[in-house]
Structures are given as structure tokens and as C-alpha cells.
Short mmCIF file of C-alpha atoms in Angstrom, two decimals:
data_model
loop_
_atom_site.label_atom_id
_atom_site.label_comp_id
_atom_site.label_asym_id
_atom_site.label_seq_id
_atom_site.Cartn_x
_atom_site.Cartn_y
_atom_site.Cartn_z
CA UNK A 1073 -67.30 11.81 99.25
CA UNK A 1074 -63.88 10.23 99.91
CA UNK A 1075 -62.61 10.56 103.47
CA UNK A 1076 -58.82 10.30 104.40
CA UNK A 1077 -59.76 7.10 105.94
CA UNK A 1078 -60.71 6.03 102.65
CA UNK A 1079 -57.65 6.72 100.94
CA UNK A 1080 -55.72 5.17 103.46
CA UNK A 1081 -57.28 2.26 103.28
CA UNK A 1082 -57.29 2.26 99.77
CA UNK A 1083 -53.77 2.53 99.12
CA UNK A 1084 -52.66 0.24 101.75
CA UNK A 1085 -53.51 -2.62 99.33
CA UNK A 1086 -52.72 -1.17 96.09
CA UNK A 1087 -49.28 -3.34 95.96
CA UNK A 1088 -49.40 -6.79 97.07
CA UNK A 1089 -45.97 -6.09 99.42
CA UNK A 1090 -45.64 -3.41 102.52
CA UNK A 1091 -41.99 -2.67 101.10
CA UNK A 1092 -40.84 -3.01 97.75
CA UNK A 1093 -37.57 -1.53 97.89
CA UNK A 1094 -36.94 0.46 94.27
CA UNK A 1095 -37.30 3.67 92.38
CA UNK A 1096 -38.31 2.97 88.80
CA UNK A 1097 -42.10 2.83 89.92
CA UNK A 1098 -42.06 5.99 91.93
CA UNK A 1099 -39.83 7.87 89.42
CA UNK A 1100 -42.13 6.62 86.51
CA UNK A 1101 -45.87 8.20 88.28
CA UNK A 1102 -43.69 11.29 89.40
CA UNK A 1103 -43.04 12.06 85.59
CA UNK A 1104 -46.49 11.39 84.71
CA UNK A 1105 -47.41 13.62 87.46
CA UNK A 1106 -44.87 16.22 85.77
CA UNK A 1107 -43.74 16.94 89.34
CA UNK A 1108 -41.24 19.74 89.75
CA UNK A 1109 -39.05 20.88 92.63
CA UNK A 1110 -40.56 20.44 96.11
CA UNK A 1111 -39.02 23.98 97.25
CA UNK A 1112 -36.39 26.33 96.39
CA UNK A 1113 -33.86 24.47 98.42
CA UNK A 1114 -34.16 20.73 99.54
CA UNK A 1115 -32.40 18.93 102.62
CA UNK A 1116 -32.53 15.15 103.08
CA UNK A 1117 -32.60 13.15 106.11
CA UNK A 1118 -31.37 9.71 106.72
CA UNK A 1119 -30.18 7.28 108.90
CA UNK A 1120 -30.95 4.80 111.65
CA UNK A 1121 -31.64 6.95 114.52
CA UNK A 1122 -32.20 10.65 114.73
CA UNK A 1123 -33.38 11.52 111.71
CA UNK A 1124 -36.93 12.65 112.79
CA UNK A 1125 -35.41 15.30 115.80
CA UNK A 1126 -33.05 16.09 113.03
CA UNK A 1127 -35.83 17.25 110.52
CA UNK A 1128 -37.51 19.05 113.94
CA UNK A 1129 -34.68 20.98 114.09
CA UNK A 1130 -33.86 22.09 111.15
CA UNK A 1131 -37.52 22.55 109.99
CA UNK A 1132 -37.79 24.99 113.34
CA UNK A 1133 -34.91 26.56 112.63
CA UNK A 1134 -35.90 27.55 109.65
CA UNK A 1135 -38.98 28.42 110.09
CA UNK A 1136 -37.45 30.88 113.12
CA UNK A 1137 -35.41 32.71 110.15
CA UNK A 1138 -38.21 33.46 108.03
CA UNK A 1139 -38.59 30.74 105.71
CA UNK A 1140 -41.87 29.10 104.98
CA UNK A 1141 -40.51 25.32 105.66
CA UNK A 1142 -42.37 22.00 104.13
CA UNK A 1143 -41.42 18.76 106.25
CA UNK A 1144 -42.30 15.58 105.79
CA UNK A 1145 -41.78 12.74 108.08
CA UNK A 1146 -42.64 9.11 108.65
CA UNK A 1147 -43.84 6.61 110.08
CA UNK A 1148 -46.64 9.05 112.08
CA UNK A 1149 -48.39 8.21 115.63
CA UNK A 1150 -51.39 9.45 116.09
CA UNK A 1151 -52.40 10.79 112.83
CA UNK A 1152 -51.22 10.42 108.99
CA UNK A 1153 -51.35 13.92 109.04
CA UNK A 1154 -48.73 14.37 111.38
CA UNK A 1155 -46.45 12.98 108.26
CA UNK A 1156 -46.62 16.45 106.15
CA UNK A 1157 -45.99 19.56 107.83
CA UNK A 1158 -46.33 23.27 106.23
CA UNK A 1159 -45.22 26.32 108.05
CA UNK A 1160 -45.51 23.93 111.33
CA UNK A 1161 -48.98 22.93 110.78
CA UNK A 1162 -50.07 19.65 109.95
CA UNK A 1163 -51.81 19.00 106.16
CA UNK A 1164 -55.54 18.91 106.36
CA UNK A 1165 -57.72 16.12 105.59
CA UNK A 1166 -59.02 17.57 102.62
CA UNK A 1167 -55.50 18.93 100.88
CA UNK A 1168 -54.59 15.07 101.51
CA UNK A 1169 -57.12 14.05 100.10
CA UNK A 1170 -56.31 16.29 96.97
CA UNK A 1171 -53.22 15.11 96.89
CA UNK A 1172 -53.92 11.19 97.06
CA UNK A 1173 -56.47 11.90 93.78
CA UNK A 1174 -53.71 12.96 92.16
CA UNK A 1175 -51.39 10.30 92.81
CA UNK A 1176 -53.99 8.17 91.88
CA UNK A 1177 -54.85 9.74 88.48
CA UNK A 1178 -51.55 9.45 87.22
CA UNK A 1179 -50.87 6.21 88.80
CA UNK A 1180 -53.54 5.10 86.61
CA UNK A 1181 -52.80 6.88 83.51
CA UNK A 1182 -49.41 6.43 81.76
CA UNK A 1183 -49.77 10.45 79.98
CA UNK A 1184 -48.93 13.22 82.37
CA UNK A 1185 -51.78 14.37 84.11
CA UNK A 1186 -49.97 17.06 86.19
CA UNK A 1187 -49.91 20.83 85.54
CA UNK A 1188 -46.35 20.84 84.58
CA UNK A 1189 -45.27 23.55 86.41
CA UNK A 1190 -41.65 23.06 86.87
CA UNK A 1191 -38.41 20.83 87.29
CA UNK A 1192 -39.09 17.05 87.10
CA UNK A 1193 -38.02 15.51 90.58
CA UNK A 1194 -34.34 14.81 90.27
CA UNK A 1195 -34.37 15.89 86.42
CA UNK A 1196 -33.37 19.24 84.82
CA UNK A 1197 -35.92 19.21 81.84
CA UNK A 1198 -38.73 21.48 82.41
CA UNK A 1199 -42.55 20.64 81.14
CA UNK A 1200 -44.46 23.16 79.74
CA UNK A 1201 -47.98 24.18 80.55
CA UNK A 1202 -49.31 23.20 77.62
CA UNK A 1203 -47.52 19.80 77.60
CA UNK A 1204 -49.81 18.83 80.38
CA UNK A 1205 -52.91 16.66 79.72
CA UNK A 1206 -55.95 17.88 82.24
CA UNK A 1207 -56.42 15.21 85.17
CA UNK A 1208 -59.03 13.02 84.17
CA UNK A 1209 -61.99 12.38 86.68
CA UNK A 1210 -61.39 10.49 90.14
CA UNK A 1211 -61.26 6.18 89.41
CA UNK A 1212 -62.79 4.24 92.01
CA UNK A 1213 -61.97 2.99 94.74
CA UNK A 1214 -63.46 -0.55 94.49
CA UNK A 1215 -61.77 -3.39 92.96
CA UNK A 1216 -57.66 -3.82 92.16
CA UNK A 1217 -57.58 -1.34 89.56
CA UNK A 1218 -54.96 -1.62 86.85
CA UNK A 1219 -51.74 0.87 86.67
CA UNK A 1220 -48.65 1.07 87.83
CA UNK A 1221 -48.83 -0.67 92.11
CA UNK A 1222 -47.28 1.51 94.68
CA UNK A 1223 -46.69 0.91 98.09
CA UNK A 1224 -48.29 2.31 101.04
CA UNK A 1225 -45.18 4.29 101.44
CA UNK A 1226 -44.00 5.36 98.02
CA UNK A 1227 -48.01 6.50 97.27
CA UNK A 1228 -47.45 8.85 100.76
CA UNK A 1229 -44.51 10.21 99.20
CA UNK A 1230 -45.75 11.29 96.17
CA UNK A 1231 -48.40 12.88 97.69
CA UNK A 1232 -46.42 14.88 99.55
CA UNK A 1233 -44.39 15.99 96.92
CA UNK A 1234 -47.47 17.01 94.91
CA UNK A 1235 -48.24 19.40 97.98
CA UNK A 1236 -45.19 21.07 98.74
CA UNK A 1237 -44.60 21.92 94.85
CA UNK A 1238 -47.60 23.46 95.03
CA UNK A 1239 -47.32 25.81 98.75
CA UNK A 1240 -44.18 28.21 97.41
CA UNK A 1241 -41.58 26.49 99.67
CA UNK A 1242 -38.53 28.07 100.34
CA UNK A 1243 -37.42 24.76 102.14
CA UNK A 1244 -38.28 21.23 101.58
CA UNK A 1245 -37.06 18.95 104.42
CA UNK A 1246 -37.33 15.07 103.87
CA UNK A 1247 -37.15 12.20 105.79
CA UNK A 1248 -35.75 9.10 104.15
CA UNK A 1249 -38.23 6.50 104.71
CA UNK A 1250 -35.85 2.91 104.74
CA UNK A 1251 -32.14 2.86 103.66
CA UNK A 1252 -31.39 5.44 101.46
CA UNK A 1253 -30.51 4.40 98.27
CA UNK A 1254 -33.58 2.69 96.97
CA UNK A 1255 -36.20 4.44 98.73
CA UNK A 1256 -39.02 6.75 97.31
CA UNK A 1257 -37.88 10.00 98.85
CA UNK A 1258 -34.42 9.60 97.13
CA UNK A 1259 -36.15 10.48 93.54
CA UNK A 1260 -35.81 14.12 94.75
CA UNK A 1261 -32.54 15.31 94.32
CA UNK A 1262 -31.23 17.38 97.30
CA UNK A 1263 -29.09 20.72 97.79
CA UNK A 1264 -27.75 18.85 101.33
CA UNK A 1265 -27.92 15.54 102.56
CA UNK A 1266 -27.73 14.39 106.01
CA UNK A 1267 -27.19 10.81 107.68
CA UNK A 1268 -27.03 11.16 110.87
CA UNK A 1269 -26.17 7.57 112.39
CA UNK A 1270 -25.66 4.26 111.13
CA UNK A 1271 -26.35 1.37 113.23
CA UNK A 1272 -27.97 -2.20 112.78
CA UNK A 1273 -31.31 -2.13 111.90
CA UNK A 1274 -33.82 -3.20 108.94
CA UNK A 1275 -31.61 -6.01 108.12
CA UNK A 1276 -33.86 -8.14 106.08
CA UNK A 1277 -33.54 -4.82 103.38
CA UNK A 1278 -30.52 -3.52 104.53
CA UNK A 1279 -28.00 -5.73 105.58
CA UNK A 1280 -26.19 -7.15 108.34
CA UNK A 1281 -23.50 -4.89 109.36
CA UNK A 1282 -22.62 -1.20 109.57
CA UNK A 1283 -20.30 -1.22 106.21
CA UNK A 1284 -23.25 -2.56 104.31
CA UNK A 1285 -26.37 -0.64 105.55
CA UNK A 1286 -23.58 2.54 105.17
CA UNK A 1287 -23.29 2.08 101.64
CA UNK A 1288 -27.35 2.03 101.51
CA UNK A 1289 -27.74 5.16 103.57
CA UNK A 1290 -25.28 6.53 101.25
CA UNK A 1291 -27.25 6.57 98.31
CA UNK A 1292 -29.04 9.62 99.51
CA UNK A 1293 -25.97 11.66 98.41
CA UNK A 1294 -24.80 13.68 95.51
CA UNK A 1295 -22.28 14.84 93.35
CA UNK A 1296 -20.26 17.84 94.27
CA UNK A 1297 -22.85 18.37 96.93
CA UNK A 1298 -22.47 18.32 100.94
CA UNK A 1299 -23.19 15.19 102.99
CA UNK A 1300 -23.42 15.70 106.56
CA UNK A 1301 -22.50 12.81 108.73
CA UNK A 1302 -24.35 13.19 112.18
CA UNK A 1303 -21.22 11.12 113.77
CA UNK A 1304 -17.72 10.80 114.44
CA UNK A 1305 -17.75 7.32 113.73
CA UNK A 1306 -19.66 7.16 110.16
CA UNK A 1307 -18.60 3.74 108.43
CA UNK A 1308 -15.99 4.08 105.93
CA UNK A 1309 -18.54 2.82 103.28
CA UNK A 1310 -20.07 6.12 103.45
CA UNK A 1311 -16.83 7.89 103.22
CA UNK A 1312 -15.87 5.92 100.17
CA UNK A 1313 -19.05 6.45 98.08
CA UNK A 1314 -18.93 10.40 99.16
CA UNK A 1315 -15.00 10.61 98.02
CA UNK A 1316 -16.48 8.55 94.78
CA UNK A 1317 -19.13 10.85 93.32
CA UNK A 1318 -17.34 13.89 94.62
CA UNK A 1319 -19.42 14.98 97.40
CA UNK A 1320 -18.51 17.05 100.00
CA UNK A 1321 -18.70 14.91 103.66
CA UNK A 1322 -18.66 17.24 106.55
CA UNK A 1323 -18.32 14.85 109.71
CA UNK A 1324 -19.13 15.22 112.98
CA UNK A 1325 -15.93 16.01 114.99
CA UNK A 1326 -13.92 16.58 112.24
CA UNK A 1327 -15.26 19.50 110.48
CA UNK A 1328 -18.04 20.63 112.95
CA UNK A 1329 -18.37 20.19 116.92
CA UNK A 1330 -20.66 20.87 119.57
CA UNK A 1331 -19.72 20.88 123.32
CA UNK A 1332 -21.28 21.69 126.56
CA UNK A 1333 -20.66 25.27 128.12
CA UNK A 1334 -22.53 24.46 131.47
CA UNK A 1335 -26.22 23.30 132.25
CA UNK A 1336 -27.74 26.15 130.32
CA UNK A 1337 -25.68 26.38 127.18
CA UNK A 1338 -23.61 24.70 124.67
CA UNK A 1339 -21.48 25.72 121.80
CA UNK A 1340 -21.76 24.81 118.04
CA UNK A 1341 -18.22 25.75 116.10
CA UNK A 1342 -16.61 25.12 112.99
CA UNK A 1343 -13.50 26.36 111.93
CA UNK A 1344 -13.73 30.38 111.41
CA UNK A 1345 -17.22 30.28 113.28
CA UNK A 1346 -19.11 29.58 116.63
CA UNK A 1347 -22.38 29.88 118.03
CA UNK A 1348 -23.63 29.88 121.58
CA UNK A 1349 -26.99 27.78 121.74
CA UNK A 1350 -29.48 26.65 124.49
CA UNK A 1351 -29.51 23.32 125.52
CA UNK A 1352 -32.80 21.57 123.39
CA UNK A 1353 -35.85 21.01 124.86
CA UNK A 1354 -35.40 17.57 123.02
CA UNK A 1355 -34.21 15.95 126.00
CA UNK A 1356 -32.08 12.72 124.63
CA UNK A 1357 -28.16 12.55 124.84
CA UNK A 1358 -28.02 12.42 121.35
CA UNK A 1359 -30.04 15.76 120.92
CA UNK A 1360 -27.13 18.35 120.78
CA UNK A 1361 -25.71 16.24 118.13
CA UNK A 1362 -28.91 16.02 116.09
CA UNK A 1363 -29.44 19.59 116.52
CA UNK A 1364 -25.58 20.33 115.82
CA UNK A 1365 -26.20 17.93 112.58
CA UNK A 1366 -28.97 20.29 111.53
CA UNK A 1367 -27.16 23.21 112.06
CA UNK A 1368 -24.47 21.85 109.40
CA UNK A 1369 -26.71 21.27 107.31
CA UNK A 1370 -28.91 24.91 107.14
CA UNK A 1371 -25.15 26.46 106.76
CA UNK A 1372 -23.90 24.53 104.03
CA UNK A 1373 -27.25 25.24 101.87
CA UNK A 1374 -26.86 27.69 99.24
CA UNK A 1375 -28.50 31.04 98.74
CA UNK A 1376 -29.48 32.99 102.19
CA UNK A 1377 -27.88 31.81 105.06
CA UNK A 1378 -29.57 31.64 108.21
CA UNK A 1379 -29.07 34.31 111.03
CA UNK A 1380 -27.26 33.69 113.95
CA UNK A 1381 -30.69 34.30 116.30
CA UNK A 1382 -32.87 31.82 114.17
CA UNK A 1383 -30.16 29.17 115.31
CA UNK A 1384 -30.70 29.85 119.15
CA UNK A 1385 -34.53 30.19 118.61
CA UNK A 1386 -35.13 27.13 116.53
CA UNK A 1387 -33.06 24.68 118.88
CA UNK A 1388 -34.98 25.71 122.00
CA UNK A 1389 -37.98 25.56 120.28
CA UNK A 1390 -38.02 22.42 118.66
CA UNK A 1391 -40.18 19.34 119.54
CA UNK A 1392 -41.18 15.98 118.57
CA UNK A 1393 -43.74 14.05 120.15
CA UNK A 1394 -42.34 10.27 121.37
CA UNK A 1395 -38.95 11.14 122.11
CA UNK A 1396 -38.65 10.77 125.79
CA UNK A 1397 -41.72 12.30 125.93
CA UNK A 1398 -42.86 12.75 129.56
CA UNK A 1399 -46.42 12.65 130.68
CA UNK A 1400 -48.00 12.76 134.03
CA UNK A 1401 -50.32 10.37 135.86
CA UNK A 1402 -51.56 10.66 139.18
CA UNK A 1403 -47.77 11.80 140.61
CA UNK A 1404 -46.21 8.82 137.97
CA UNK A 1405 -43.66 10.06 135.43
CA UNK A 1406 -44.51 8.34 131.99
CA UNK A 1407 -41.84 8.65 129.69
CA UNK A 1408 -42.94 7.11 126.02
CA UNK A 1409 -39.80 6.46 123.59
CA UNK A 1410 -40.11 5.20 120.09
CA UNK A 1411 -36.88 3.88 120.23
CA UNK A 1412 -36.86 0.21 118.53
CA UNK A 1413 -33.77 -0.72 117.70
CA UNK A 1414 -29.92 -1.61 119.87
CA UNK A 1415 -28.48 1.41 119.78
CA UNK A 1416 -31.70 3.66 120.73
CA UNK A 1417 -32.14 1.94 123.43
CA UNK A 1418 -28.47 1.98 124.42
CA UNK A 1419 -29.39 6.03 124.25
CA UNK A 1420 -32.28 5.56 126.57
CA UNK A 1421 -30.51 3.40 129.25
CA UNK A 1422 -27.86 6.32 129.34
CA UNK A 1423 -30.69 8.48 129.87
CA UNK A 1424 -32.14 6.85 132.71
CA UNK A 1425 -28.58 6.66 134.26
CA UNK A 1426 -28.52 10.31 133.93
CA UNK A 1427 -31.82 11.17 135.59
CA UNK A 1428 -32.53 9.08 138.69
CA UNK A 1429 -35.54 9.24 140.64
CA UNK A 1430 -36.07 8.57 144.26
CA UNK A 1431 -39.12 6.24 143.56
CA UNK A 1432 -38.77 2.84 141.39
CA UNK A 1433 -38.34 2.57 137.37
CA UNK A 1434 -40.84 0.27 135.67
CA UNK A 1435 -40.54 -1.17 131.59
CA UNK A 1436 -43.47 -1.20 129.20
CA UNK A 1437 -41.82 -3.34 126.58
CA UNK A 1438 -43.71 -4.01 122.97
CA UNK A 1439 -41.67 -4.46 119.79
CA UNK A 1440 -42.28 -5.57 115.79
CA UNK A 1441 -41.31 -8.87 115.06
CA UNK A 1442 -38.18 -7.97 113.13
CA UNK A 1443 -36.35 -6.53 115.35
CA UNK A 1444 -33.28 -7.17 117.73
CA UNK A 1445 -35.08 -7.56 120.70
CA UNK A 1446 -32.66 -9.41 122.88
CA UNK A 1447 -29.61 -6.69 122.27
CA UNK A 1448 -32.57 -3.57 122.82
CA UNK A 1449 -33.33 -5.22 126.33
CA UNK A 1450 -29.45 -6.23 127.16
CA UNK A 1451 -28.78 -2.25 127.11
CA UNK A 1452 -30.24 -2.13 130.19
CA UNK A 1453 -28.88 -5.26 131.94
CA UNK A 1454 -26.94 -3.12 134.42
CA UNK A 1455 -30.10 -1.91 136.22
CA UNK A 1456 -32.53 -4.51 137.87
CA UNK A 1457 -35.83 -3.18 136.62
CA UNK A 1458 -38.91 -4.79 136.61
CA UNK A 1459 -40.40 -5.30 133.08
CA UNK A 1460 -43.87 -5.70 131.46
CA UNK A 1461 -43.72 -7.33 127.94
CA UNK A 1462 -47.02 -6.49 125.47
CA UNK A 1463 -48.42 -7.60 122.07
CA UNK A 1464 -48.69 -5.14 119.26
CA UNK A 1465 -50.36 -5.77 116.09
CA UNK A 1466 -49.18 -4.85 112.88
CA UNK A 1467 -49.70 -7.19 110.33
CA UNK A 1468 -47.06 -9.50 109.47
CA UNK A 1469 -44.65 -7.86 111.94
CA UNK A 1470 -46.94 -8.49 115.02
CA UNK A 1471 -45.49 -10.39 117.75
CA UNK A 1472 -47.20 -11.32 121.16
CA UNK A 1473 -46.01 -11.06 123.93
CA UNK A 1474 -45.35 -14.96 124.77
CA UNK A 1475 -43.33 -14.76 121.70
CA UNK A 1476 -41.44 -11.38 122.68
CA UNK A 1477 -39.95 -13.41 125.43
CA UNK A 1478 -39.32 -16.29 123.82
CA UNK A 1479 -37.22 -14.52 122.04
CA UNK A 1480 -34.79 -13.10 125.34
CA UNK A 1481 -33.59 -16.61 126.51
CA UNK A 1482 -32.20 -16.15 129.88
CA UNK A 1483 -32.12 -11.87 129.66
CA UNK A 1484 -33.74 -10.22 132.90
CA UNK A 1485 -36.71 -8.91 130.69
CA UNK A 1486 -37.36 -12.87 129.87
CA UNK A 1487 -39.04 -13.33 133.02
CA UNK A 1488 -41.80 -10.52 132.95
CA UNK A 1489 -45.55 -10.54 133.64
CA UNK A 1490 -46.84 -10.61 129.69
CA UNK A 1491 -49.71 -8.66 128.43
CA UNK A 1492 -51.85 -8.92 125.38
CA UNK A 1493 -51.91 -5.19 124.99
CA UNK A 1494 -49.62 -2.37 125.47
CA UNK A 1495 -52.85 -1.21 127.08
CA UNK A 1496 -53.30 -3.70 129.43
CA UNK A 1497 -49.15 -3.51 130.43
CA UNK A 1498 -48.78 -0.09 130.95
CA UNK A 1499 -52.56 -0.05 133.20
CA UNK A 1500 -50.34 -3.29 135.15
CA UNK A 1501 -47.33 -0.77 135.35
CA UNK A 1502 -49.45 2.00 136.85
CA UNK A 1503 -51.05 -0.08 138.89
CA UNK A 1504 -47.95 -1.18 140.74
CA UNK A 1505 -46.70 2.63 140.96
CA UNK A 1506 -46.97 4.96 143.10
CA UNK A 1507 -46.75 9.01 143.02
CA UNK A 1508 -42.83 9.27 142.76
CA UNK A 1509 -42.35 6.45 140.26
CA UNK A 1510 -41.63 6.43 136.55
CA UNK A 1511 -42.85 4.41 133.76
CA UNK A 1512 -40.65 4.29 130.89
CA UNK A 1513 -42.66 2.93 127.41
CA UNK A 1514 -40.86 2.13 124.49
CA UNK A 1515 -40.16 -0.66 121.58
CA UNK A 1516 -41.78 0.66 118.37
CA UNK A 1517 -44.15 3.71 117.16
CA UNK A 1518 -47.16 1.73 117.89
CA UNK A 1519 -45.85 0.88 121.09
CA UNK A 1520 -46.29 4.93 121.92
CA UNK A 1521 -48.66 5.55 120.10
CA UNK A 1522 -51.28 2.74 121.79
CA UNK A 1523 -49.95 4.24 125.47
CA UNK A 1524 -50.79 8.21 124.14
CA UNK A 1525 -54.24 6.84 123.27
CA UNK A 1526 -54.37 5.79 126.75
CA UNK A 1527 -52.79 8.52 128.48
CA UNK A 1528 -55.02 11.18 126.60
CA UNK A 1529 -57.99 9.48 126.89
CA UNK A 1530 -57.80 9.44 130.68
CA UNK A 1531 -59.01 6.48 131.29
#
């Protein structure tokens, strides 16, 4: 029988690229698939930073009203499962695994081989039960196998899809993968979308500026429906393409606010309407506006609104693993941060500024290869901290860490003990500490998620 691991393996090298920016492929096995509406009502979530705690709080939001809520997320840490989320609970192994045979059969088959049991994703024509072909039987895994290729990332999505059409969602929320415009998740056609920041990042796919990887993140939105912008600042790229197609932009400190009533409270308002909140257990500065973001976006769906008391319950509530997550070891504060790009970690140095401790602040430092490592480490050039620079493996964006700080030239970070292994720098860190201290571990997903395998494993 065919595990998870299996799968994942499997589809890992069904396309001979890790990104393969483009809808045509995903659109095409989506049709054969006859897939209809993931939920009633659908919210999308891009942008460069925020969109996961975004998605957490709008996903416990609604889930505090009432609502049976499908999420799905990416990249994951600890588990692919963590990716697709049903009333709060993470997808089993074996509805995955469903779901991935699917994918498969139609990926492989150019009829429809789906139950056609509603709206085509982003389409209005419906398909008829007995327009559908029955699924033929599972291919094998071995060998290339012929069909249409799909990446790692666009044969997740589908997958997903294929499950929440299936649960009886009354709310689909989903997490634009890369960009916006050309990537898998924007085949579904939303009731809201969101962007909540734009910032430099992914510029290989994306672009080099704000203005440009704007009018990517963009893409996500649609005619004569609302875009929320998670910002004051959004680029005026965004703007433009919204005032283009018609859609409805509500920014940020222009149409919707948030401000601080003291430690315990803050206030959401729009014009003609206010609510009192408490302050997220998400912990980051950017928080209130993520959660202020998401509660834009639940009141500018259609159909039932939300009551005022799911609002209040689904912002204290919600929680993401990674996120300034803090752990405890042996009287040490670890905090673990997937932040991975400049203006993350210009978030996390205003964090630390924020909460002082009387012991010392060490950095567990690991990043992809792609990424603007010298401006992430310059965000906290104000503080003399000592640093610990690790390796992390992930295929072609793997970087040691001899060439991390090769790539810092004369930055503080530059001159820090280097480590094979997140592993082996954040047992160095500890080492050095004592009760009282904090650790603070960031650079990338697999950064955190190689120190939680640590830190729960208790070695």
C-alpha cells in the first residue's frame, strides 16, 4: 500500500523544475478532475510576509462563528499535513493519500475522471454527473510516467482542492504559494482577496522592486470584487491593476484601522463600525495588522456576516507555530522565527528592541541560497549580538555556512563561529547560555523546523 511518504516522494520528481511559474497545466488537470468550488465562499491570501498569521486568523475566526473552515497553507514544518487544515485539524495520511490518487489519475488521463459535482475552479459551467468518466485504477509509481508534469507545488494544490470540494465547506481560505498572478492557487477564483505586504523577495520569479512584484501579487484579484491591502503603503502597481479590472481595494489606513487601547486591548474601526479586540496571542508587531487585515476581509465576504464575539474569540485564539515561537530550555528562552527575507527580519529586530531581557541575546542564523542575506542580518546592526551561522540543505537552494558568510562582507554576522548544521549551531548557542538568556533562531522554514526537531526531541 502507498504511504504519504510515497506520494511525496513521488511527486517531487514528476516535473523536471521545483517552480514552473504558470497556470495552463494546473487549470488543464483541474478540468479533467471536473473540480468545482472549494467552499461556499473563498478568501485568498497573498503577499510577502504575513500571509500565513493572516490565514490563522481568519480561519479561527471563522471557525469561532460557526463555520466549518478549510485552510490550506504552505510551505509546512514539521509535517505535509500541517499544509491542509479542516475544522482546525490537520488532513490525515490516508485522505491525502486519496487525494494525491486522484490528482494522479487525471494527471494521467486527458478525459475527466472526477465526479463532476459542481462549478469548475474559476469557471461558471457546471459538469454533470453523468458527464464524468469513473477514475480508472491507481498507475504506478515507478518510472517517469507520461501525462501532463506538475510541480511539487501545483500537484499539493490540487490535492487540496479535491478535498475541500468534497468536506461541505462553508469557507475556503488559501494561501498563495509564490507571486500571485501565475501561481496554482490563483485557478480558484475568490469572493475576497487579500495581500497583505509587498516587499523584496523571490526575485529570480518576481522581480526586483516593489512596483514589479506588486503587479504579480496583484494578479490574485478580481473584477468588481474586494482586495484587501494589509498596508498603508501598498505599491501603486497594485492600486492601478485594482482601479483597472474594477475591484474594490480596501487599504489599510485608509478605509480600515486598528489602534492600541492599552496593553490589554486594541480597536478595529471602519467608518460606521468598531470593534474592541484582545491583543493576539500572535506576538509579532505586525500581528494586529494581520489580524486587522483578516478582519476586512471576513466583513467584506458576502452572505452571513460574522458576529461581533467570533471576532474577539478568533483573534485571541489564533496560533501559528514558527512565528516568534518561544520554547524553553533549561531557564533559556528559544524563540524560532521563519522569517527569511529584509523586511521580516526588520520585524524581528523591532521585536527584540521591544522585549529586553536581563541576560544576553544569541543568533542562530541559516538561510536558502536565494535570499538577501546581507540586508536580513543589517536589520539588526544596531545591537552587538553574537551570531552562529549554519548550513541547511535543500537542494539547489542549500548554502553552507562558509558560504552564508561569504556572502556578509564586512557585516557583524560575517565574523561568526560557522556550523554545518542548524543542529550543531543552536547546541553551540545553548551551550554558551545560561538560565536567563535567549536564543533567537531564524532564516528560513527549515531553519525552524531542524531546531523544533531538536527542541522536541530533548536531546
Amino acid at each position: 500500500m502507498r504511504t504519504l511518504s510515497d506520494w511525496l516522494a513521488y511527486i517531487e520528481q514528476q516535473h523536471p523544475k521545483s517552480i514552473d511559474m504558470g497556470l495552463d497545466r494546473v487549470r488543464e488537470v483541474a478540468a479533467r478532475l471536473s473540480l468545482g468550488r472549494p467552499a461556499t465562499r473563498v478568501i485568498t491570501v497573498g503577499g510577502t510576509n504575513g500571509k500565513g498569521s493572516t490565514v490563522a486568523f481568519i480561519e479561527a475566526i471563522a471557525r469561532a462563528a460557526g463555520w466549518k473552515v478549510g485552510a490550506y497553507t504552505s510551505p509546512h514544518l514539521l509535517r505535509y499535513n500541517e499544509r491542509v487544515r479542516i475544522d482546525g485539524v490537520e488532513v490525515d495520511d490516508a485522505s491525502l493519500v486519496d487525494a494525491f490518487e486522484a490528482v494522479e489519475a487525471a494527471r494521467l488521463n486527458p478525459s475527466p475522471v472526477g465526479r463532476g459535482v459542481g462549478v469548475r475552479v474559476g469557471r461558471s459551467e457546471r459538469v454533470s454527473d453523468s458527464d464524468a468518466t469513473p477514475s480508472p485504477p491507481n498507475p504506478p509509481l515507478e518510472g517517469e510516467g507520461s501525462g501532463l508534469p506538475l510541480t511539487y507545488f501545483e500537484f499539493g494544490t490540487l490535492a487540496a482542492l479535491w478535498l475541500f470540494e468534497r468536506a461541505g465547506l462553508d469557507l475556503a481560505v488559501l494561501e498563495i504559494g509564490l507571486g500571485g498572478r501565475l501561481d496554482a492557487v490563483n485557478i480558484v477564483d475568490p469572493d475576497v482577496a487579500v495581500i497583505t505586504t509587498v516587499d523584496i523577495d523571490h526575485t529570480d520569479w518576481l522581480g526586483n522592486d516593489r512596483e514589479t512584484i506588486g503587479a504579480e501579487k496583484a494578479g490574485i484579484a478580481r473584477a468588481w470584487k474586494p482586495l484587501v491591502l494589509g498596508e498603508v503603503d501598498s505599491p501603486s502597481s497594485v492600486l492601478r491593476h485594482a482601479y483597472a479590472i474594477g475591484a474594490n481595494a480596501l487599504r489599510l489606513g485608509s478605509d480600515f484601522f486598528h489602534e492600541p487601547i492599552d496593553n490589554q486591548r486594541w480597536r478595529w474601526r471602519e467608518v460606521g463600525a468598531e470593534l474592541e479586540l484582545p491583543v493576539p496571542a500572535l506576538s509579532a508587531p505586525s500581528q494586529r495588522a494581520n489580524a486587522a487585515t483578516a478582519i476586512a476581509a471576513l466583513r467584506a465576504l458576502p452572505g452571513e456576516p460574522v458576529r461581533d464575539e467570533a471576532f474577539a474569540e478568533g483573534v485571541a485564539s489564533a496560533a501559528l507555530p514558527g512565528r516568534l515561537q518561544r520554547l524553553e530550555r533549561d531557564g533559556v528562552e528559544v524563540v524560532l522565527d521563519v522569517g527569511h527575507n529584509p523586511q521580516a527580519a526588520r520585524e524581528l529586530a523591532t521585536w527584540l528592541q521591544a522585549h529586553p531581557i536581563a541576560g544576553a541575546t544569541r543568533m542562530v542564523f541559516a538561510a536558502l541560497a536565494d535570499k538577501d542575506v546581507r540586508s536580513v542580518v543589517d536589520a539588526f546592526a544596531s545591537a552587538s549580538l553574537p551570531w552562529f551561522l549554519a548550513g541547511v540543505s535543500s537542494g539547489p537552494r542549500s548554502q553552507t555556512a562558509e558560504q552564508l558568510a561569504a556572502r556578509l562582507d564586512d557585516a557583524m554576522a560575517a565574523a561568526a563561529s560557522l556550523h554545518a548544521s542548524v543542529d550543531d549551531a543552536l547546541r553551540a548557542a545553548l551551550a554558551e547560555s545560561s538560565a536567563g538568556d535567549r536564543v533567537l533562531v531564524f532564516g528560513s522554514f527549515h531553519t525552524v523546523a531542524d531546531a523544533m526537531r531538536i527542541l522536541h526531541s530533548g536531546r
